[in-house]
Short mmCIF file of C-alpha atoms in Angstrom, two decimals:
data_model
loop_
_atom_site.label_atom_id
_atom_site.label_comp_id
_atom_site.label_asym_id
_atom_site.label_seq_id
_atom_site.Cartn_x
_atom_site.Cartn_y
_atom_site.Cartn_z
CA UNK A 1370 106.38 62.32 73.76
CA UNK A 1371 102.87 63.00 74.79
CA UNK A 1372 101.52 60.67 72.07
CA UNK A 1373 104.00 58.15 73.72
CA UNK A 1374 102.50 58.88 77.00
CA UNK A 1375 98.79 57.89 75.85
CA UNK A 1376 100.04 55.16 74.36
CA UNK A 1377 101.52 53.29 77.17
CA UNK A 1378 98.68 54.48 79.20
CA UNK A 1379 96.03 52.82 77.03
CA UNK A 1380 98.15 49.49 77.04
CA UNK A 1381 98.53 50.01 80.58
CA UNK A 1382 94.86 49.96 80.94
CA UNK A 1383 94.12 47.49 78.54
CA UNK A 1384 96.88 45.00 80.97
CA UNK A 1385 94.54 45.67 84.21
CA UNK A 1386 91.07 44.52 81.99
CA UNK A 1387 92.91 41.65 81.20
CA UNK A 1388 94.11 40.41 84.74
CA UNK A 1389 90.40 41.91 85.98
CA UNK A 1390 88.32 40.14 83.09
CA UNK A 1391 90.56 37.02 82.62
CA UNK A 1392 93.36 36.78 85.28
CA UNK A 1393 96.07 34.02 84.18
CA UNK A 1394 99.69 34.07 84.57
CA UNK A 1395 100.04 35.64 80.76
CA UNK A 1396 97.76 38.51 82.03
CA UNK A 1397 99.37 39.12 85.24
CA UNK A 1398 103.03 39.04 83.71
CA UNK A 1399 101.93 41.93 80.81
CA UNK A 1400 100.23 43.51 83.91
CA UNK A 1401 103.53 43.95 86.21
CA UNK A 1402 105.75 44.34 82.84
CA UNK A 1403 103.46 47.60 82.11
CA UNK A 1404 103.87 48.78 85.52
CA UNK A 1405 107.89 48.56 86.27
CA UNK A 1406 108.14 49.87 82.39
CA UNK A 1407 108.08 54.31 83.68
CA UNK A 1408 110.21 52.88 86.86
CA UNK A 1409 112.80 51.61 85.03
CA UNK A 1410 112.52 54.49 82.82
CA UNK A 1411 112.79 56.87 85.32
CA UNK A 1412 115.82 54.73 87.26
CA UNK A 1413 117.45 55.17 84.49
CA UNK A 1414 117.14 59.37 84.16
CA UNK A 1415 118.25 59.23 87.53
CA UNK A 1416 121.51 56.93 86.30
CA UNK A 1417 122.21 59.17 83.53
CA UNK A 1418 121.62 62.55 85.83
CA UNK A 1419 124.22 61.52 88.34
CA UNK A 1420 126.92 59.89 86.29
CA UNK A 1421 127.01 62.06 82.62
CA UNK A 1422 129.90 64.58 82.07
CA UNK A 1423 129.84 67.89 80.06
CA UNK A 1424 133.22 69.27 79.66
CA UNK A 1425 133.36 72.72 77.78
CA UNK A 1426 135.94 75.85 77.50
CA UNK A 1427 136.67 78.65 75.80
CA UNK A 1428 139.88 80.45 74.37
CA UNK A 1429 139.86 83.40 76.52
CA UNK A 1430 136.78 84.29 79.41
CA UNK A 1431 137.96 88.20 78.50
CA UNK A 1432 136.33 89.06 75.26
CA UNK A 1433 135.42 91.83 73.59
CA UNK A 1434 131.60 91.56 71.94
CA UNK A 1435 130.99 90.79 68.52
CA UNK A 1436 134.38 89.48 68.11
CA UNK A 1437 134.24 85.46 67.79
CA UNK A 1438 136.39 83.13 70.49
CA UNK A 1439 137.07 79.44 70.21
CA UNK A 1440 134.40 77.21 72.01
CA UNK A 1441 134.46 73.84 72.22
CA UNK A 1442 132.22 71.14 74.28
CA UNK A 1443 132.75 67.28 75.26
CA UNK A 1444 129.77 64.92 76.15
CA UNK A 1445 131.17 61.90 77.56
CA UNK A 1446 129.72 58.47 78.76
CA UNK A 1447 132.07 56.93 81.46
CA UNK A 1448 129.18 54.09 82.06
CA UNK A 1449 128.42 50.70 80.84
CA UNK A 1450 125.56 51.29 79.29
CA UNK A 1451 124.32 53.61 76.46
CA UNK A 1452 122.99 57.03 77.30
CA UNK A 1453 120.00 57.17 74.61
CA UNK A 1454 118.81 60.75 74.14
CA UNK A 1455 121.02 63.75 75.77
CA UNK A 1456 120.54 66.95 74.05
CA UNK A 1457 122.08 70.38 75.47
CA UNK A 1458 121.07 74.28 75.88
CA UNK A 1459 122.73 77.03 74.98
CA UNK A 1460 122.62 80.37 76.77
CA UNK A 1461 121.51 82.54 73.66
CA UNK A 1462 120.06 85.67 75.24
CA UNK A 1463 123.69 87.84 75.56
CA UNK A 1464 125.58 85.16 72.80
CA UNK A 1465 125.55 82.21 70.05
CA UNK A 1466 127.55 79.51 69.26
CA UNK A 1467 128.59 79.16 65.36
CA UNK A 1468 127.46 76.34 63.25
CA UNK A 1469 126.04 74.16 65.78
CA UNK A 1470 122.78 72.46 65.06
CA UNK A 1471 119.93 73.27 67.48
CA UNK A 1472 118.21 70.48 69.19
CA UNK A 1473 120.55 67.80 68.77
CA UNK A 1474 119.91 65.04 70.21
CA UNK A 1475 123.52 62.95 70.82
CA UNK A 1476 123.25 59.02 71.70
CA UNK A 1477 126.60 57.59 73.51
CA UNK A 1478 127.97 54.07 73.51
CA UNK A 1479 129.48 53.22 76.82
CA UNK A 1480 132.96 54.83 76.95
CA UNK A 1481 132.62 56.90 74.15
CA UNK A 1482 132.93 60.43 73.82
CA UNK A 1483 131.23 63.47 71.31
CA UNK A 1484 133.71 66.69 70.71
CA UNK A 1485 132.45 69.91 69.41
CA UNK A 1486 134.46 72.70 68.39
CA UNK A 1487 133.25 75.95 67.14
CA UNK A 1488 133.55 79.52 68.41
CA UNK A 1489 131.48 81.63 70.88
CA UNK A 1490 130.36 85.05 69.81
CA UNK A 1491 129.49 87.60 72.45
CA UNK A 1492 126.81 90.43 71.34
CA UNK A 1493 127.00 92.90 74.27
CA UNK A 1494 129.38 94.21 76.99
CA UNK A 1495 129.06 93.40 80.30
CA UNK A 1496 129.78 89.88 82.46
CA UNK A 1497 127.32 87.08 82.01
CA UNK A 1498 127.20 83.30 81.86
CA UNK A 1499 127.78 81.79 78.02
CA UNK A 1500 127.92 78.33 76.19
CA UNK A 1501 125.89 75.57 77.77
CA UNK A 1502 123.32 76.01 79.93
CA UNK A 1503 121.21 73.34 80.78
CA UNK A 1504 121.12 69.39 79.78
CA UNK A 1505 118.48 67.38 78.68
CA UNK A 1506 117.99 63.86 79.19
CA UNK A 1507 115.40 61.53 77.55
CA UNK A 1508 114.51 57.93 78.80
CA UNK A 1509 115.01 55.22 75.84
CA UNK A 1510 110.75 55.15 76.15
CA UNK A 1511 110.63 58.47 75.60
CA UNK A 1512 108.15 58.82 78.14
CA UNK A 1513 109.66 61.38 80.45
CA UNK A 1514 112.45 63.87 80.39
CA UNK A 1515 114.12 65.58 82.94
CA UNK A 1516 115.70 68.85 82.48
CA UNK A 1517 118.03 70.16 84.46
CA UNK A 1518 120.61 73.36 84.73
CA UNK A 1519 124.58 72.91 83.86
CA UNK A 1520 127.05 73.04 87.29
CA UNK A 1521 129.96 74.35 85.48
CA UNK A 1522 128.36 77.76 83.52
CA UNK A 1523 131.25 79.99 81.96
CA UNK A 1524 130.91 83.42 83.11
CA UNK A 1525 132.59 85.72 80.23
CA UNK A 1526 133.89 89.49 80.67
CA UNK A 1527 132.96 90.83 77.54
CA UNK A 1528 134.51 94.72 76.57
CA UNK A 1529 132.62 97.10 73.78
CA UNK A 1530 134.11 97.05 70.93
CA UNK A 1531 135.56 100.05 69.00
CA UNK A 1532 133.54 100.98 65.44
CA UNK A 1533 136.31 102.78 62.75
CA UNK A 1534 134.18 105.22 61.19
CA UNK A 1535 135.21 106.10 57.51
CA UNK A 1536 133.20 109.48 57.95
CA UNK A 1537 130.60 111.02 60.18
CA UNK A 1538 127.35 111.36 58.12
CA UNK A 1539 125.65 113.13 60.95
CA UNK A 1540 128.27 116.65 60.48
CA UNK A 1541 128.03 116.14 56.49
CA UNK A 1542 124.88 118.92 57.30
CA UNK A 1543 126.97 121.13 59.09
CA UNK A 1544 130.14 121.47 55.97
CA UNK A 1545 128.65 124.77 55.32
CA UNK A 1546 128.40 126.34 58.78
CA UNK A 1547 131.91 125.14 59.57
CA UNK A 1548 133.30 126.73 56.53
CA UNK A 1549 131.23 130.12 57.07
CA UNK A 1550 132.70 129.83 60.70
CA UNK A 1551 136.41 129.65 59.58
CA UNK A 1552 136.52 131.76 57.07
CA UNK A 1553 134.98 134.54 59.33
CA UNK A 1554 137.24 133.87 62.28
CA UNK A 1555 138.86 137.23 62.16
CA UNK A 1556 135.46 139.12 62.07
CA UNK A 1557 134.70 140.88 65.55
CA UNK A 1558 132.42 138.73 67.87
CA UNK A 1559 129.16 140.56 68.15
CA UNK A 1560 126.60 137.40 68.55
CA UNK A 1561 125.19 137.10 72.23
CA UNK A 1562 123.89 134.20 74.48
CA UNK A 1563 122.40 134.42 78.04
CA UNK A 1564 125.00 134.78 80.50
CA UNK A 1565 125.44 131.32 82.59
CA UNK A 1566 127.24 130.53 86.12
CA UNK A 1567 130.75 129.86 84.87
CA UNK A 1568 130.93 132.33 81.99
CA UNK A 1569 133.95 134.25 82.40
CA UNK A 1570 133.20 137.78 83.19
CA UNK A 1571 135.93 139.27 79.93
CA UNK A 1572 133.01 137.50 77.68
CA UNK A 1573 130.17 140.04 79.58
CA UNK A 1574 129.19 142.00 76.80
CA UNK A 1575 128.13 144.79 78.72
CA UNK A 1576 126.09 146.96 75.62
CA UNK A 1577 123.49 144.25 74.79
CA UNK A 1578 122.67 143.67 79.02
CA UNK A 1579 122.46 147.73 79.11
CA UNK A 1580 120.03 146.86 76.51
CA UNK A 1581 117.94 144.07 77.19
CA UNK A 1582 118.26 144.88 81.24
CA UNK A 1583 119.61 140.61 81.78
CA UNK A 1584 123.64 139.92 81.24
CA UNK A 1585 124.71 138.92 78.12
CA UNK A 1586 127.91 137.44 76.90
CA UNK A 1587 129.81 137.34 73.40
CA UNK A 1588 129.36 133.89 71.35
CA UNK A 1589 132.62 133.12 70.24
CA UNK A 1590 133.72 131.76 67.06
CA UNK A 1591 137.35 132.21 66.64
CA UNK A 1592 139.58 130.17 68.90
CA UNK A 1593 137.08 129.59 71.99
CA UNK A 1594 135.35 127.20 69.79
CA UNK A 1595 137.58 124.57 69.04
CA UNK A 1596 136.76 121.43 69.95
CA UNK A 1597 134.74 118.42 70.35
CA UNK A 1598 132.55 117.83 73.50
CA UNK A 1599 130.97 114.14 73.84
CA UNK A 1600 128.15 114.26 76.45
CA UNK A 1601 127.21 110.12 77.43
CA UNK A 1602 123.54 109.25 80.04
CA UNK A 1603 124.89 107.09 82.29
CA UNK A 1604 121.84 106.24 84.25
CA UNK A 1605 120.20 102.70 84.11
CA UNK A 1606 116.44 101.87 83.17
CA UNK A 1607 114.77 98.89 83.97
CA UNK A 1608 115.78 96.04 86.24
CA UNK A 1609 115.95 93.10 83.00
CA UNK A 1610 119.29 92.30 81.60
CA UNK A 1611 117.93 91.58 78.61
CA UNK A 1612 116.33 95.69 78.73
CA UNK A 1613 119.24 96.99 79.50
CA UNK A 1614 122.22 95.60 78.33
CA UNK A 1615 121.64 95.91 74.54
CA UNK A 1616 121.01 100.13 75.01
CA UNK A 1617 123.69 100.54 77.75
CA UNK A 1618 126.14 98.83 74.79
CA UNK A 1619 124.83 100.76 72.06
CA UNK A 1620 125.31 103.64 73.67
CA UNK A 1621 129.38 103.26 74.93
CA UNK A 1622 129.88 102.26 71.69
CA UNK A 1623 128.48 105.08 69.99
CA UNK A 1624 130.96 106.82 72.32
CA UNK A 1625 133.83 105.04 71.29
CA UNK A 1626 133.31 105.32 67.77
CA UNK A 1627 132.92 108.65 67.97
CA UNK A 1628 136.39 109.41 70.26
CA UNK A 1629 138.08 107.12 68.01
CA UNK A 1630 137.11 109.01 65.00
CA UNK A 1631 138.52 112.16 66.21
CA UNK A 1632 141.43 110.87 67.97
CA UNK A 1633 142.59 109.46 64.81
CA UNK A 1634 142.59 112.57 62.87
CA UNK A 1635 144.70 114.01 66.19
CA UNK A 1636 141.64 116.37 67.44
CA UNK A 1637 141.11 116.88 71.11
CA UNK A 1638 137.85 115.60 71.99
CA UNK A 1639 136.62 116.36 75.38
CA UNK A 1640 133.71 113.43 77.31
CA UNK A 1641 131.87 114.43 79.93
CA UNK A 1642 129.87 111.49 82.00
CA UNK A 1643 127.48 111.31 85.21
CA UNK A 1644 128.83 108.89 87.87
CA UNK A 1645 126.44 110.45 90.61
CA UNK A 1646 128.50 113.18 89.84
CA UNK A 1647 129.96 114.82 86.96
CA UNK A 1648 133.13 113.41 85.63
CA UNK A 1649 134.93 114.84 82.77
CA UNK A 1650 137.90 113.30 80.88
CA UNK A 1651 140.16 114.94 77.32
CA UNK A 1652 141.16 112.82 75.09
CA UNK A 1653 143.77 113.88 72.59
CA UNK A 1654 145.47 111.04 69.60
CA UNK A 1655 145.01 107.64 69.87
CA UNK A 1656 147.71 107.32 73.24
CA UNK A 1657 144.67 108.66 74.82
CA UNK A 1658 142.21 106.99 73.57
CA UNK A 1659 143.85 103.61 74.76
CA UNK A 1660 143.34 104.94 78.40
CA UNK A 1661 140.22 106.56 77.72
CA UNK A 1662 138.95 102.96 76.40
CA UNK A 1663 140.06 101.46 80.02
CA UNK A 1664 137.81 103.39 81.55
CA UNK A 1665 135.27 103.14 79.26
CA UNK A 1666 135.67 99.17 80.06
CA UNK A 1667 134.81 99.99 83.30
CA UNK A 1668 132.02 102.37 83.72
CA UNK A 1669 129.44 101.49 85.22
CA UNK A 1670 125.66 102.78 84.40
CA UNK A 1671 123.41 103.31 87.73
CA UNK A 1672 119.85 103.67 88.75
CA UNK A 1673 120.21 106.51 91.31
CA UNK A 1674 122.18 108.25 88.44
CA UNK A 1675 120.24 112.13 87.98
CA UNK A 1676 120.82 112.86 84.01
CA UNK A 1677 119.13 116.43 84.66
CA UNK A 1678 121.57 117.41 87.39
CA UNK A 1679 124.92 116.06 85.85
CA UNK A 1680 123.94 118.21 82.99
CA UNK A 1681 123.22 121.26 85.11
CA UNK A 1682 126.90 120.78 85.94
CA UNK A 1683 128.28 120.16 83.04
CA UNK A 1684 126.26 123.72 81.49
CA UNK A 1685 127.46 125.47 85.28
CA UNK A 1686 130.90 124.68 84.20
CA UNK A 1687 130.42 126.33 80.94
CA UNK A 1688 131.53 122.90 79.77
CA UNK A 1689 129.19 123.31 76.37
CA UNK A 1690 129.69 126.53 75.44
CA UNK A 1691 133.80 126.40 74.72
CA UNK A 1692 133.34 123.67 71.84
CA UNK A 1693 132.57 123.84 68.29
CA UNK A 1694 130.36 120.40 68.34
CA UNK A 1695 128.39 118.83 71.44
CA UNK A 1696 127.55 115.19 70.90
CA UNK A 1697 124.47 114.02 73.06
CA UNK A 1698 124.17 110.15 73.55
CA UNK A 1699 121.21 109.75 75.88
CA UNK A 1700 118.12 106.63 75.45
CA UNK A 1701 115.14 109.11 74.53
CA UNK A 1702 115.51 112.86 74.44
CA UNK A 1703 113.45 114.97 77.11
CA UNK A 1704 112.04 118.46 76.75
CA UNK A 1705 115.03 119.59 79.33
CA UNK A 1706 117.49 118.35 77.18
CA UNK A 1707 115.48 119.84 73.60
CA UNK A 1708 115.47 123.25 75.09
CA UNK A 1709 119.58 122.91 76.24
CA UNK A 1710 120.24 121.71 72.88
CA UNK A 1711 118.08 125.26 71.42
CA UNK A 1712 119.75 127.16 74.00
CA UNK A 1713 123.25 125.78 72.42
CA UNK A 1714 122.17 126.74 68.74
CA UNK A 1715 121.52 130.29 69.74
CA UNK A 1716 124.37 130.53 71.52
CA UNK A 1717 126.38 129.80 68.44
CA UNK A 1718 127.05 125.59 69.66
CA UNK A 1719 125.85 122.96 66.81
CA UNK A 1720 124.40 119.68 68.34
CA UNK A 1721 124.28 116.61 67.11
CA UNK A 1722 121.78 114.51 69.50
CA UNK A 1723 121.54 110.43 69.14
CA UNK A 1724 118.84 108.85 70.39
CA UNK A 1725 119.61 105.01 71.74
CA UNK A 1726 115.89 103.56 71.21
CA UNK A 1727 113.66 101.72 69.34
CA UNK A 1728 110.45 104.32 69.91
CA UNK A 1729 109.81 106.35 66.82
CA UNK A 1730 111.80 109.33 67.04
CA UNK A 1731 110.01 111.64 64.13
CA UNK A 1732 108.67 114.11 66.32
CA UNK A 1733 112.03 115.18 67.93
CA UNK A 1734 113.96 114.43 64.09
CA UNK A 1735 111.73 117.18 62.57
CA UNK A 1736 112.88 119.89 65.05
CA UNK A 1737 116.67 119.64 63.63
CA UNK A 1738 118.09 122.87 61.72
CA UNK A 1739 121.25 123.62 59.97
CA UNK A 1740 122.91 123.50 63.67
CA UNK A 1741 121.19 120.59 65.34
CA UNK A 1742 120.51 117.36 64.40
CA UNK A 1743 118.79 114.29 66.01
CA UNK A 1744 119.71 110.74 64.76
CA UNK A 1745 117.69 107.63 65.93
CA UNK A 1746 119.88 104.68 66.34
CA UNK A 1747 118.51 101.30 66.92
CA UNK A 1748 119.85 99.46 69.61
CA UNK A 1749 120.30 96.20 67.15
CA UNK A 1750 121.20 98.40 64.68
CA UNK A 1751 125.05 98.72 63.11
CA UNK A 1752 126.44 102.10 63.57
CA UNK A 1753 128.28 102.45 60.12
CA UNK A 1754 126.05 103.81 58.07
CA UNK A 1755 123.94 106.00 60.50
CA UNK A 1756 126.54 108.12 62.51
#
């Protein structure tokens, strides 16, 4: 187009030397030909941007992400005359559009119509606009083009979807300490922890504070250690969409994989959440899960939300220390959350920390043992294979 441009400009230029050097009606006419050419180019954008039609749907605006709906498009010409170049934009930062070619340029005959069907693909959960987003028209000079942003956006509610794990490769370390745990049940409880607000005082186990002068209480092993706890950061960093969204998706799904899992082999799982305060739901079989996915749907992550408080609670509560397994899902693990997670192992707890984040992870990875273990998950990344 800009080639175009210089082109017209030198014969535009090359008109005026001719009516300057040799005047004559010939001259003149080329002259005012050359000079009405970019207003009757640009009389017709104008046509084209008032009068042309985009039509476009899709099956169902409630979607759940990575899961393809039907899409389909219509560019129609309701004018008596051609529309030369009209070429469309798709919203592609939160979704794509299957098997359509990218910078297509469509020409339509007056009264004639172009039909596209395909199917719309969602890759993160949340509510945002999808399918076209902006039309671009072309004169039939190709001199100028005038882009503009489509009226009638599609804004989709999109749902995380639900991963079926097979297996969870992140406890495949702990087989051992499981089966050392069960088989020694019966066996008298004489490992300690520090006491914590919310302990119940029967636990006290009053020889080792005598001893070490600061309360102590019994770690458990036999039937206070039972279940599955499923801790999920619910606060939101950075102001970008495009920031945001993929990690805040990552994230609830790793959560729902990891519910599902267990709810499908019947085992309570207990989820505790920040929503500027701590909220804490149990899920047990899949009739539960159904609910617990509702909610899920509808959670919202928030700036003002204080991850170091809601797990202050959650340890207050003595939350942590009644389950077998605590699951962290949190963007990049702090020190505060390293030394809960040690605090946990001595106390008898094994960990299993993911980290939601791109940034190299080694450091905090090489400070796993046989009862904690941190997994880096990309937030692109597919979670079969790493969980």
């Amino acid at each position: 187009m800009r080639v175009r441009r210089w082109i017209f400009l030198g014969l535009w230029t090359a008109s005026l030397a001719g009516i300057t050097c040799f005047g004559g009606a010939v001259s003149y006419g080329f002259f005012f030909g050359m000079s009405l050419l970019p207003l009757v180019s640009l009389s017709y954008i104008a046509c084209v941007y008032f009068r042309f039609k985009i039509y476009q749907e899709i099956g169902s605006r409630t979607m759940v992400c990575g899961c393809p709906e039907s899409y389909f498009f219509i560019l129609k010409n309701e004018d008596f005359f051609a529309y030369a170049g009209v070429s469309i934009r798709l919203f592609s930062d939160f979704s794509y559009v299957e098997e359509l070619p990218g910078d297509t340029e469509y020409e339509l005959l007056p009264g004639t119509r172009h039909t596209f069907e395909t199917r719309l693909v969602c890759r993160y959960r949340g509510e945002y606009e999808v399918g076209v987003k902006e039309v671009v028209v072309t004169d039939f000079l190709r001199l100028f083009q005038l882009r503009y942003s489509n009226p009638g956006t599609i804004r989709a509610l999109v749902s995380p979807r639900v991963v079926s794990l097979t297996e969870l490769q992140s406890l495949g370390e702990f087989q051992a300490v499981l089966r050392r745990e069960i088989a020694a049940e019966t066996e008298p409880d004489t490992a300690t922890r520090d006491y914590v607000q919310g302990d119940s005082p029967k636990l006290i186990h009053w020889k080792a504070t005598a001893r070490t002068g600061e309360l102590k209480v019994r770690t458990r092993t036999g039937e206070e250690r039972q279940g599955i706890a499923i801790y999920c950061d619910m606060k939101r960093v950075g102001r970008d969409r495009k920031e945001y969204l993929p990690l805040e998706n990552r994230m609830l799904e790793i959560v729902l994989a990891l519910t599902f899992f267990f709810a499908g082999k019947d085992m309570g799982v207990s989820v505790c959440y920040g929503q500027n305060g701590l909220v804490e739901r149990r899920i047990q079989g899949m009739e539960g899960f159904e609910d617990f996915y509702r909610e899920m749907d509808s959670v919202m992550f928030l700036k003002e939300e204080d991850n170091c408080r809601t797990l202050e609670q959650a340890l207050s509560r003595g939350w942590f220390w009644n389950s077998k397994v605590v699951f962290f899902v949190l963007r990049e693990p702090d020190e505060g959350v390293m030394e809960l997670t040690r605090r946990l192992e001595a106390g008898g707890v094994m960990t299993v920390l993911y980290a939601v984040t791109d940034s190299s992870q080694e450091a905090c990875i090489r400070q796993g043992s046989e009862r904690r273990k941190i997994v880096q998950v990309p937030p692109e990344a597919e979670l079969e294979g790493i969980l």
